[in-house]
Coordinates of C-alpha atoms in Angstrom, one line a residue:
X1 CA 30.6 52.1 119.1
X2 CA 28.4 52.4 115.9
X3 CA 31.0 54.1 113.9
X4 CA 33.8 51.6 115.2
X5 CA 31.6 48.7 114.2
X6 CA 32.4 49.4 110.6
X7 CA 36.1 49.8 111.2
X8 CA 38.7 48.7 108.7
X9 CA 42.4 48.0 109.3
X10 CA 44.5 49.0 106.3
X11 CA 47.9 47.3 105.5
X12 CA 50.7 49.8 105.3
X13 CA 53.7 47.3 104.8
X14 CA 54.7 43.9 105.2
X15 CA 58.2 42.3 105.4
X16 CA 60.3 39.3 106.7
X17 CA 62.5 39.6 109.7
X18 CA 65.3 37.5 110.2
X19 CA 67.3 36.5 113.3
X20 CA 70.2 39.1 114.1
X21 CA 72.5 36.0 114.4
X22 CA 72.4 32.7 112.6
X23 CA 71.1 29.7 114.5
X24 CA 73.3 26.9 115.7
X25 CA 70.4 25.0 117.1
X26 CA 69.7 21.5 115.7
X27 CA 66.3 20.3 114.5
X28 CA 63.8 19.9 117.2
X29 CA 61.5 16.9 117.0
X30 CA 57.8 17.8 117.8
X31 CA 56.6 15.9 121.1
X32 CA 53.5 14.0 121.8
X33 CA 52.2 17.3 123.2
X34 CA 53.3 19.3 120.1
X35 CA 52.0 17.0 117.4
X36 CA 48.1 16.9 118.5
X37 CA 48.2 20.6 118.0
X38 CA 48.7 20.5 114.2
X39 CA 45.1 20.5 113.6
X40 CA 44.4 23.7 115.7
X41 CA 44.8 27.4 114.5
X42 CA 47.8 29.6 115.4
X43 CA 47.8 31.1 118.8
X44 CA 46.7 34.9 118.6
X45 CA 47.3 36.9 121.5
X46 CA 48.4 40.7 121.9
X47 CA 48.5 43.7 123.9
X48 CA 46.9 47.2 123.5
X49 CA 49.0 50.1 124.6
X50 CA 48.7 54.0 124.7
X51 CA 50.5 55.6 121.7
X52 CA 54.2 56.1 122.3
X53 CA 55.7 59.6 122.7
X54 CA 57.7 59.3 119.5
X55 CA 56.7 59.0 115.9
X56 CA 55.2 55.6 114.5
X57 CA 58.1 55.3 112.1
X58 CA 60.5 55.0 114.9
X59 CA 58.5 52.6 116.6
X60 CA 58.3 50.3 113.7
X61 CA 62.1 50.5 113.3
X62 CA 62.7 49.8 116.9
X63 CA 60.2 46.7 117.0
X64 CA 61.7 45.2 113.7
X65 CA 65.3 45.5 115.3
X66 CA 64.3 44.2 118.6
X67 CA 62.2 41.3 117.0
X68 CA 65.3 40.2 115.1
X69 CA 67.4 40.3 118.3
X70 CA 64.6 38.3 120.1
X71 CA 64.7 35.6 117.4
X72 CA 68.2 35.1 118.1
X73 CA 67.2 33.7 121.4
X74 CA 64.2 31.9 120.0
X75 CA 65.5 30.3 116.8
X76 CA 62.6 27.7 116.5
X77 CA 60.2 30.7 115.7
X78 CA 62.1 31.7 112.7
X79 CA 62.1 28.2 111.3
X80 CA 59.8 25.9 109.5
X81 CA 58.4 22.3 109.9
X82 CA 60.2 19.5 108.1
X83 CA 59.0 15.7 107.9
X84 CA 61.5 13.1 107.6
X85 CA 61.2 9.9 105.6
X86 CA 59.9 7.9 108.6
X87 CA 57.1 10.5 109.2
X88 CA 58.5 12.4 112.2
X89 CA 58.0 16.0 112.1
X90 CA 60.8 18.5 113.2
X91 CA 61.3 22.2 113.6
X92 CA 64.1 23.2 111.2
X93 CA 65.8 26.2 112.9
X94 CA 66.8 27.3 109.3
X95 CA 66.5 31.2 109.8
X96 CA 63.8 31.5 107.1
X97 CA 62.4 34.5 109.2
X98 CA 59.0 35.6 110.3
X99 CA 56.3 38.0 109.0
X100 CA 56.2 41.6 110.3
X101 CA 53.0 43.6 109.3
X102 CA 52.6 47.3 110.0
X103 CA 48.8 48.3 109.8
X104 CA 46.7 51.2 110.2
X105 CA 43.4 52.0 111.9
X106 CA 43.7 55.6 113.0
X107 CA 40.1 56.0 113.2
X108 CA 39.9 53.5 116.0
X109 CA 40.3 54.7 119.6
X110 CA 41.4 52.8 122.6
X111 CA 37.7 53.2 123.9
X112 CA 36.5 51.5 120.9
X113 CA 38.4 48.4 121.9
X114 CA 37.7 48.3 125.7
X115 CA 34.8 50.4 126.3
X116 CA 32.3 47.5 126.3
X117 CA 31.7 44.0 127.7
X118 CA 31.4 42.8 124.2
X119 CA 34.6 42.4 122.2
X120 CA 34.2 44.5 118.8
X121 CA 34.7 42.5 115.5
X122 CA 37.5 44.8 114.4
X123 CA 39.7 43.5 117.2
X124 CA 40.1 40.3 115.0
X125 CA 41.8 42.4 112.3
X126 CA 44.7 43.3 114.7
X127 CA 46.2 39.8 114.2
X128 CA 48.0 38.1 111.2
X129 CA 47.7 34.6 110.0
X130 CA 44.0 34.6 110.5
X131 CA 42.4 31.0 110.4
X132 CA 45.9 29.5 109.7
X133 CA 46.1 25.9 110.9
X134 CA 49.3 24.9 112.7
X135 CA 50.1 22.1 110.1
X136 CA 50.8 25.0 107.6
X137 CA 54.1 25.5 109.3
X138 CA 55.3 23.3 106.7
X139 CA 54.9 26.2 104.4
X140 CA 54.3 29.2 106.3
X141 CA 56.1 31.2 109.0
X142 CA 55.8 29.9 112.5
X143 CA 55.5 33.5 113.9
X144 CA 54.0 36.6 112.5
X145 CA 53.9 40.0 114.4
X146 CA 51.4 42.7 113.6
X147 CA 51.7 46.4 114.7
X148 CA 48.5 48.3 114.3
X149 CA 48.5 52.1 115.0
X150 CA 45.2 53.5 116.3
X151 CA 44.1 57.0 117.0
X152 CA 45.3 57.1 120.4
X153 CA 47.2 53.8 120.9
X154 CA 49.1 50.9 119.3
X155 CA 48.2 47.2 119.3
X156 CA 51.0 44.6 119.2
X157 CA 49.6 41.2 118.1
X158 CA 51.2 38.0 117.5
X159 CA 50.2 34.7 115.8
X160 CA 52.4 31.7 116.8
X161 CA 52.1 28.1 115.6
X162 CA 50.5 26.1 118.3
X163 CA 52.6 23.0 117.6
X164 CA 55.7 25.1 118.4
X165 CA 54.5 26.8 121.6
X166 CA 52.0 26.7 124.5
X167 CA 50.9 29.6 126.5
X168 CA 54.0 29.4 128.8
X169 CA 56.4 29.6 125.8
X170 CA 54.3 32.1 123.9
X171 CA 54.4 34.7 126.7
X172 CA 58.1 34.2 127.4
X173 CA 58.7 35.2 123.8
X174 CA 56.5 38.1 124.2
X175 CA 58.1 39.3 127.5
X176 CA 61.4 38.9 126.0
X177 CA 60.4 40.9 122.8
X178 CA 59.3 43.7 125.1
X179 CA 62.5 43.5 127.3
X180 CA 64.8 43.9 124.3
X181 CA 62.6 46.7 122.8
X182 CA 63.0 48.9 125.9
X183 CA 66.7 48.3 125.9
X184 CA 67.5 45.3 128.3
X185 CA 70.9 43.9 127.3
X186 CA 70.6 40.6 128.8
X187 CA 67.4 38.7 128.8
X188 CA 66.2 37.3 132.2
X189 CA 64.4 34.0 131.0
X190 CA 66.4 32.1 128.5
X191 CA 64.1 29.4 126.9
X192 CA 65.2 25.6 127.2
X193 CA 65.0 23.8 123.9
X194 CA 66.1 20.4 125.2
X195 CA 64.2 17.2 123.8
X196 CA 65.2 14.5 126.2
X197 CA 62.0 13.7 128.2
X198 CA 59.4 11.1 127.8
X199 CA 57.5 13.5 125.6
X200 CA 59.9 12.6 122.7
X201 CA 58.3 9.5 121.1
X202 CA 58.9 6.9 118.6
X203 CA 55.2 6.9 117.5
X204 CA 54.3 8.5 114.1
X205 CA 51.3 10.7 113.7
X206 CA 50.0 9.8 110.2
X207 CA 48.4 12.8 108.5
X208 CA 46.7 13.1 105.1
X209 CA 48.4 14.9 102.1
X210 CA 46.2 17.9 102.5
X211 CA 46.6 18.1 106.3
X212 CA 44.5 17.5 109.4
X213 CA 41.0 19.1 109.5
X214 CA 40.0 21.7 112.0
X215 CA 37.4 20.0 114.3
X216 CA 35.1 22.8 115.1
X217 CA 32.9 25.4 113.2
X218 CA 34.8 28.4 113.4
X219 CA 32.0 30.3 111.5
X220 CA 29.1 29.3 113.8
X221 CA 27.1 32.2 115.4
X222 CA 28.6 33.2 118.8
X223 CA 29.1 36.1 121.1
X224 CA 32.3 37.1 122.7
X225 CA 32.5 39.0 125.9
X226 CA 35.0 39.9 128.6
X227 CA 33.9 39.6 132.4
X228 CA 36.3 41.3 134.8
X229 CA 36.6 40.2 138.5
X230 CA 38.5 42.3 141.0
X231 CA 40.7 41.1 143.7
X232 CA 38.1 41.7 146.3
X233 CA 35.6 39.9 144.3
X234 CA 37.7 36.9 143.7
X235 CA 38.3 36.8 147.4
X236 CA 34.6 36.9 148.1
X237 CA 34.0 34.1 145.7
X238 CA 36.8 31.9 147.0
X239 CA 35.5 32.5 150.7
X240 CA 31.9 31.6 149.7
X241 CA 33.3 28.4 147.8
X242 CA 35.3 27.4 150.9
X243 CA 32.6 28.2 153.3
X244 CA 34.5 30.8 154.9
X245 CA 33.8 34.5 156.1
X246 CA 35.7 37.6 155.3
X247 CA 36.2 40.6 157.6
X248 CA 35.5 44.2 156.3
X249 CA 39.0 44.3 154.6
X250 CA 38.2 41.2 152.6
X251 CA 40.6 39.1 154.5
X252 CA 39.6 35.5 155.7
X253 CA 39.5 35.5 159.6
X254 CA 36.8 32.8 160.4
X255 CA 36.8 29.3 159.2
X256 CA 33.5 27.4 159.3
X257 CA 34.2 23.8 159.8
X258 CA 31.5 21.4 158.4
X259 CA 29.6 19.5 160.9
X260 CA 30.2 15.8 161.4
X261 CA 27.6 13.4 160.2
X262 CA 26.3 13.2 163.7
X263 CA 24.0 15.8 165.1
X264 CA 26.8 17.8 166.5
X265 CA 26.1 21.6 166.1
X266 CA 28.4 23.5 163.6
X267 CA 31.1 25.0 165.6
X268 CA 33.2 28.1 164.8
X269 CA 36.7 27.5 165.8
X270 CA 38.8 30.4 167.2
X271 CA 42.3 30.9 165.9
X272 CA 43.8 29.3 169.0
X273 CA 41.9 26.0 168.5
X274 CA 43.3 23.3 166.4
X275 CA 41.2 22.6 163.4
X276 CA 41.2 20.3 160.3
X277 CA 40.0 22.4 157.5
X278 CA 38.5 21.0 154.2
X279 CA 40.9 20.9 151.4
X280 CA 40.9 24.5 150.2
X281 CA 39.6 25.2 146.7
X282 CA 41.8 27.8 144.8
X283 CA 40.5 31.0 143.6
X284 CA 40.7 29.9 139.9
X285 CA 38.9 26.7 140.6
X286 CA 36.1 28.7 142.3
X287 CA 35.8 31.0 139.4
X288 CA 35.5 28.0 137.0
X289 CA 32.9 26.4 139.1
X290 CA 30.9 29.6 139.1
X291 CA 31.0 29.8 135.4
X292 CA 30.2 26.1 134.8
X293 CA 26.9 26.4 137.0
X294 CA 25.8 29.7 135.2
X295 CA 26.5 28.4 131.7
X296 CA 24.7 25.1 132.7
X297 CA 21.8 27.2 133.8
X298 CA 21.8 29.2 130.6
X299 CA 21.9 26.1 128.3
X300 CA 18.9 24.9 129.8
X301 CA 19.6 21.1 129.9
X302 CA 17.6 18.2 131.2
X303 CA 19.1 17.1 134.5
X304 CA 20.4 13.9 132.8
X305 CA 22.6 15.7 130.3
X306 CA 26.4 15.0 130.8
X307 CA 28.3 18.2 130.8
X308 CA 32.1 18.5 130.4
X309 CA 34.5 21.2 131.8
X310 CA 38.0 20.9 130.2
X311 CA 41.0 22.6 132.0
X312 CA 44.5 22.9 130.2
X313 CA 47.0 21.9 132.7
X314 CA 50.7 22.8 132.5
X315 CA 52.7 19.7 133.5
X316 CA 56.3 21.0 133.5
X317 CA 56.5 20.8 137.1
X318 CA 54.3 17.6 137.4
X319 CA 56.7 15.2 135.5
X320 CA 59.5 13.4 137.4
X321 CA 62.1 14.5 136.7
X322 CA 60.5 17.9 136.2
X323 CA 60.8 20.0 133.0
X324 CA 62.6 23.2 133.1
X325 CA 59.9 25.9 133.9
X326 CA 61.1 27.7 130.6
X327 CA 60.9 24.4 128.5
X328 CA 60.1 25.6 125.1
X329 CA 57.2 23.8 123.5
X330 CA 53.9 22.3 124.4
X331 CA 53.8 21.0 128.0
X332 CA 50.0 21.0 128.6
X333 CA 47.3 18.3 128.8
X334 CA 43.6 18.9 128.7
X335 CA 41.8 17.5 131.8
X336 CA 38.1 16.6 131.3
X337 CA 35.5 16.6 134.2
X338 CA 32.4 15.0 133.6
X339 CA 29.3 15.9 135.7
X340 CA 25.6 15.7 134.9
X341 CA 23.7 19.1 134.4
X342 CA 21.4 18.0 137.4
X343 CA 24.4 17.4 139.6
X344 CA 26.2 20.8 138.6
X345 CA 22.9 22.7 139.4
X346 CA 21.8 20.7 142.5
X347 CA 25.1 21.1 144.4
X348 CA 26.7 24.2 145.8
X349 CA 29.8 25.9 144.4
X350 CA 32.2 23.8 146.7
X351 CA 31.0 20.6 145.4
X352 CA 31.4 21.6 141.8
X353 CA 34.8 23.1 142.3
X354 CA 35.9 20.2 144.3
X355 CA 35.2 18.1 141.2
X356 CA 37.7 20.1 139.3
X357 CA 40.2 20.3 142.2
X358 CA 40.3 16.6 142.6
X359 CA 41.0 16.0 138.8
X360 CA 43.8 18.6 138.8
X361 CA 45.4 17.2 141.9
X362 CA 45.3 13.8 140.4
X363 CA 47.2 14.8 137.4
X364 CA 50.7 13.9 138.7
X365 CA 53.6 12.2 137.0
X366 CA 51.8 8.9 136.6
X367 CA 48.9 10.5 135.0
X368 CA 50.9 12.6 132.6
X369 CA 52.8 9.5 131.5
X370 CA 49.6 7.7 131.2
X371 CA 48.2 10.3 128.7
X372 CA 51.6 10.0 126.9
X373 CA 51.2 6.2 126.6
X374 CA 47.5 6.4 125.4
X375 CA 48.5 8.8 122.7
X376 CA 51.4 6.6 121.5
X377 CA 48.9 3.7 121.1
X378 CA 46.7 5.9 119.0
X379 CA 48.5 9.1 117.7
X380 CA 46.0 11.6 116.8
X381 CA 45.3 15.4 116.7
X382 CA 43.5 17.1 119.4
X383 CA 39.7 17.2 118.9
X384 CA 39.1 20.8 119.9
X385 CA 35.4 22.0 120.0
X386 CA 32.0 21.6 121.6
X387 CA 30.7 18.4 120.0
X388 CA 27.5 17.8 122.1
X389 CA 26.7 21.4 123.1
X390 CA 27.4 20.8 126.7
X391 CA 31.3 21.4 126.9
X392 CA 33.3 24.2 128.4
X393 CA 36.9 24.5 127.6
X394 CA 39.1 26.7 129.8
X395 CA 42.4 27.8 128.1
X396 CA 45.2 30.2 129.0
X397 CA 46.0 31.3 132.5
X398 CA 45.7 34.2 134.9
X399 CA 49.2 33.5 135.9
X400 CA 50.7 34.3 132.6
X401 CA 52.7 37.6 132.7
X402 CA 50.6 39.2 130.1
X403 CA 51.0 42.7 131.5
X404 CA 54.7 42.4 132.1
X405 CA 55.3 43.8 128.6
X406 CA 56.6 47.3 128.8
X407 CA 58.1 48.0 125.2
X408 CA 59.5 51.3 126.5
X409 CA 56.7 53.5 127.2
X410 CA 54.5 51.7 129.7
X411 CA 52.5 48.6 130.6
X412 CA 49.5 47.4 128.3
X413 CA 46.1 48.9 128.8
X414 CA 44.4 45.5 127.8
X415 CA 45.1 42.0 126.5
X416 CA 43.1 40.7 123.6
X417 CA 43.0 37.6 121.4
X418 CA 42.2 36.9 117.7
X419 CA 39.7 34.7 115.9
X420 CA 41.8 31.6 116.6
X421 CA 40.3 28.5 118.1
X422 CA 37.0 30.0 119.2
X423 CA 33.6 28.2 119.4
X424 CA 30.7 27.9 121.8
X425 CA 32.0 27.1 125.1
X426 CA 35.6 28.3 124.7
X427 CA 36.9 30.3 127.7
X428 CA 40.4 32.0 128.1
X429 CA 41.5 33.3 131.5
X430 CA 43.7 36.4 131.7
X431 CA 45.2 38.3 134.6
X432 CA 43.3 41.6 135.3
X433 CA 45.3 44.7 134.6
X434 CA 45.4 45.9 138.3
X435 CA 47.1 42.7 139.2
X436 CA 46.8 41.3 142.8
X437 CA 44.7 38.3 141.7
X438 CA 42.2 40.0 139.6
X439 CA 41.0 38.0 136.5
X440 CA 39.4 38.6 133.1
X441 CA 37.4 35.8 131.6
X442 CA 37.1 35.9 127.7
X443 CA 33.9 33.9 127.1
X444 CA 32.6 32.7 123.7
X445 CA 29.0 31.3 123.7
X446 CA 26.1 31.1 121.4
X447 CA 24.1 34.3 121.5
X448 CA 21.3 32.8 123.5
X449 CA 23.6 31.3 126.0
X450 CA 25.4 34.5 126.4
X451 CA 22.2 36.3 127.1
X452 CA 21.4 33.8 130.0
X453 CA 24.8 34.2 131.4
X454 CA 24.6 38.0 131.5
X455 CA 21.4 37.8 133.4
X456 CA 22.4 35.0 135.8
X457 CA 22.4 36.7 139.3
X458 CA 24.9 34.2 140.9
X459 CA 27.5 34.9 138.3
X460 CA 26.9 38.6 137.7
X461 CA 27.1 39.4 141.5
X462 CA 30.9 38.7 141.2
X463 CA 31.5 40.5 137.9
X464 CA 33.0 43.9 138.8
X465 CA 33.7 45.5 135.3
X466 CA 34.5 45.1 131.7

């Protein structure tokens, strides 16, 4: 790793890729979920692959052609922002094209990227449009793709304007790009560009002439690590959170029902007896609670300090009528849960996870519409960051099809992200490569907090690799 630490990624070429067919799509108005993202960085996500069994020159030609065909199905990504005289912001699907970058780092090996729990600095150089704020979509491409050749691999990284896509839309684009690259003739997941829901508002977001300001210090000292949790480890954690037991195969076969407030002894019900189990906490909420407790311990707060755990929730299926699952744009809202440090640490995993569970369950059609109404009363950009030192912000999702990206020579070896939108307390959840419910957490913390997390026995007993 010492030699890789000084790695340098060299530019080979850069060009503009245009849609294979001209767009007939009308301008798309930014919604109440798109506009707040104008102050955040472009999404930077990508996949690491083994080196293809054909020359890099052929790979670059293949990816340029398939990207052109992909843009035909995703014309907004080849457009630019325009603002009308009333202050409304639109995506003009004007076929202005996207950036395509070919870079070289042939002294870096796959093991240099994924061989440690710590994410090496040179991974950040695998992404284009670094530090670009989404507002710049008025002047810059809304999408850029960078292909970086390594000694024994290839990294395909994308930067996409966050006011144009959320994670669901981003990975649908990336999956389609991979499909067309490996020769699929008809795409399987056609995006939905309709703009006829409650998200399309008459409220105007007023922005200064020089654009909105990023609300976090992206240059603050931090450490980035990736913690892996196997399927079996996640099952153990979920069972512990729900007060359940596992058999030797890791399958839940006994449910422990909490005793009533009376002095009745705790009873273990057989599978033939009728029981009324507690509301089950999901695997992901269990994992969030585990992290919340460990980071709170590592931050060494007084018991009275209020902590915040934010979760990005996809509301496509929560609105009534529901949005198309392939609705293109942002359909996420950030749900905060507030609990004092004392309560986080004095209660068990189930209690902490239950606080998250209740907030997520409560986020129904009524709540989504209330978020919309509140924004319309006070249009503003989303304040991303850790303003009091006691926040955790969970983004991305282990449900995203990040490993369903075969460009023609196999699935990814790993998923990584760039420098965008990272600060102390920012967490991203990825599916584990082996699938089956495994999860990787990309965790950004101050160096001293990360040191505490890595030595936390409750947390580390469930970490199975990196």
